[in-house]
PDB file of C-alpha atoms in Angstrom:
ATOM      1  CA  UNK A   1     -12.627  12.784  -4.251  1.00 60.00           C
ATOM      2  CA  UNK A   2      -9.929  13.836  -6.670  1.00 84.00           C
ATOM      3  CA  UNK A   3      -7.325  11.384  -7.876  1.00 83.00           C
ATOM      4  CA  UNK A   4      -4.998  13.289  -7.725  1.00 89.00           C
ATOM      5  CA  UNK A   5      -5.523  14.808  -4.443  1.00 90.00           C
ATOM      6  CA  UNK A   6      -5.755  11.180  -3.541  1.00 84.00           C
ATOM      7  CA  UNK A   7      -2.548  10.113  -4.520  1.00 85.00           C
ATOM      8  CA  UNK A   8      -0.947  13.202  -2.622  1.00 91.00           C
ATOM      9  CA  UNK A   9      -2.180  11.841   0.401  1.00 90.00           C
ATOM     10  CA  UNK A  10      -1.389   8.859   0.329  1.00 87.00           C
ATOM     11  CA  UNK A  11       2.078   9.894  -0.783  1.00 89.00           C
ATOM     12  CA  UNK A  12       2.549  12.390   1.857  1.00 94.00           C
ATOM     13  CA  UNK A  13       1.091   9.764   4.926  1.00 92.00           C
ATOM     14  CA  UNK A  14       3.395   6.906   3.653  1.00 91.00           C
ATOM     15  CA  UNK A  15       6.444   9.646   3.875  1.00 93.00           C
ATOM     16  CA  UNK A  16       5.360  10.544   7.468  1.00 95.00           C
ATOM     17  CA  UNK A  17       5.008   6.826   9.153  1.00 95.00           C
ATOM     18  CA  UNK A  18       8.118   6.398   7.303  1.00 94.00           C
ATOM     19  CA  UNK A  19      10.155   9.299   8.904  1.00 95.00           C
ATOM     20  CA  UNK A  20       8.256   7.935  12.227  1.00 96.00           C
ATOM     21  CA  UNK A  21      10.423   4.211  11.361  1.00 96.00           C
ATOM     22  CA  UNK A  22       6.653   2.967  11.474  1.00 96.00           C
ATOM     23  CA  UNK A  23       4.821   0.888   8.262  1.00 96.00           C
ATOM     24  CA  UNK A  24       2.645   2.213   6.439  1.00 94.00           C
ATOM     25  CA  UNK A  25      -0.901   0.425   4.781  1.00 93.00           C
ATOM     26  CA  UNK A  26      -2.712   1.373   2.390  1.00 89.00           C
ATOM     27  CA  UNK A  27      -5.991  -0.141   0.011  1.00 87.00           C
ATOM     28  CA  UNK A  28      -4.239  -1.658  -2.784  1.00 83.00           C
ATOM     29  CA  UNK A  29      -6.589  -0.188  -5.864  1.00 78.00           C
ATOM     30  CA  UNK A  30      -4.750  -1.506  -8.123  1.00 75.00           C
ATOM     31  CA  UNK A  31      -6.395  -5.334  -7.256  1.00 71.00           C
ATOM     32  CA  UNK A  32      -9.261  -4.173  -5.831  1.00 70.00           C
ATOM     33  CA  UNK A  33      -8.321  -6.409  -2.923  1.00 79.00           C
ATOM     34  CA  UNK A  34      -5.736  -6.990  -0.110  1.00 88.00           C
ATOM     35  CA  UNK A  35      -3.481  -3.851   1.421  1.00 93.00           C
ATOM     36  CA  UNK A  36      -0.081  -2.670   0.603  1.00 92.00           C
ATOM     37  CA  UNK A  37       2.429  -2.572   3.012  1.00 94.00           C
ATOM     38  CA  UNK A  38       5.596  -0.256   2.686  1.00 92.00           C
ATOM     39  CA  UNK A  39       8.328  -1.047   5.418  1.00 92.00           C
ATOM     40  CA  UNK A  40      10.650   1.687   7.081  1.00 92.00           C
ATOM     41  CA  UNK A  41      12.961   0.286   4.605  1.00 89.00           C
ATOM     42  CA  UNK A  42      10.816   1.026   1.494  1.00 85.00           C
ATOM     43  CA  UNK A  43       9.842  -2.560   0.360  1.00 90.00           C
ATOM     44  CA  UNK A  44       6.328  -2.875  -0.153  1.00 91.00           C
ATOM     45  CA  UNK A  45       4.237  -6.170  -0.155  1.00 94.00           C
ATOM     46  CA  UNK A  46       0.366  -6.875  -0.883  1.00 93.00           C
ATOM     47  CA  UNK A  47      -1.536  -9.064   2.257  1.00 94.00           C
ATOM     48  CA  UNK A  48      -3.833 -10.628   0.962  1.00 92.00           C
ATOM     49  CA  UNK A  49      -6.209 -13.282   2.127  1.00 91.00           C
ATOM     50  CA  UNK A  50      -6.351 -16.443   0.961  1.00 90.00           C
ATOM     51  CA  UNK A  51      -8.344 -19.334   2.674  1.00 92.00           C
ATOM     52  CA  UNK A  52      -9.091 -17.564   5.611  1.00 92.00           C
ATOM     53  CA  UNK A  53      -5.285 -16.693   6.458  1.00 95.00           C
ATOM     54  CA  UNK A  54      -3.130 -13.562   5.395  1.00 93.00           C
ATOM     55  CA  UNK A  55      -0.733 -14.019   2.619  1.00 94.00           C
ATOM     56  CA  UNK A  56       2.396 -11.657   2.155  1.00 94.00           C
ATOM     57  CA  UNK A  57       2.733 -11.612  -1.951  1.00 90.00           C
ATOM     58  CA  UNK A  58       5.324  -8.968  -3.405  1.00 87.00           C
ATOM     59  CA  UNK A  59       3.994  -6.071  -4.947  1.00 85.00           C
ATOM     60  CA  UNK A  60       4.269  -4.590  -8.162  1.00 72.00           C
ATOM     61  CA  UNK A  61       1.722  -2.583  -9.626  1.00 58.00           C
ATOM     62  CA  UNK A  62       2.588  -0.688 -13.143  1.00 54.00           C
ATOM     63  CA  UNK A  63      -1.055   1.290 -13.300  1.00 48.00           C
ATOM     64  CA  UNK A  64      -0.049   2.958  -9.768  1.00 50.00           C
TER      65      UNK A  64
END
C-alpha cells in the first residue's frame, strides 16, 4: 500500500474517533511494537507489553 495513502488514513480515522470524543489506536511503526493511543484530548501514549502486562509509556516518535 502507499505510504502516503497510509498516513492519510490514519490521519483522517484518528480525526473522526476524535470528533466522536472516542480514542483512537493505531500500530505504532515507528517501534515496530506496542499501539499508540491518542485521547479525545490529543495526548498520545505507546501500550506496550512488558512481562506479560500492558505498560502506558509516553510517546514521541520524530520519524512519524
Amino acid at each position: 500500500m502507499n505510504q502516503e495513502k497510509l498516513k492519510q488514513f490514519r490521519k483522517q480515522s484518528v480525526e473522526k474517533a476524535l470528533r466522536a470524543g472516542l480514542p483512537a489506536y493505531f500500530l505504532d511503526e515507528c517501534e515496530d511494537e506496542g499501539v499508540i493511543r491518542v485521547r479525545p484530548g490529543g495526548a498520545a501514549e505507546r501500550i506496550v507489553i512488558l512481562q506479560g502486562r500492558a505498560q502506558v509509556q509516553p510517546f514521541e516518535c520524530r520519524a512519524c
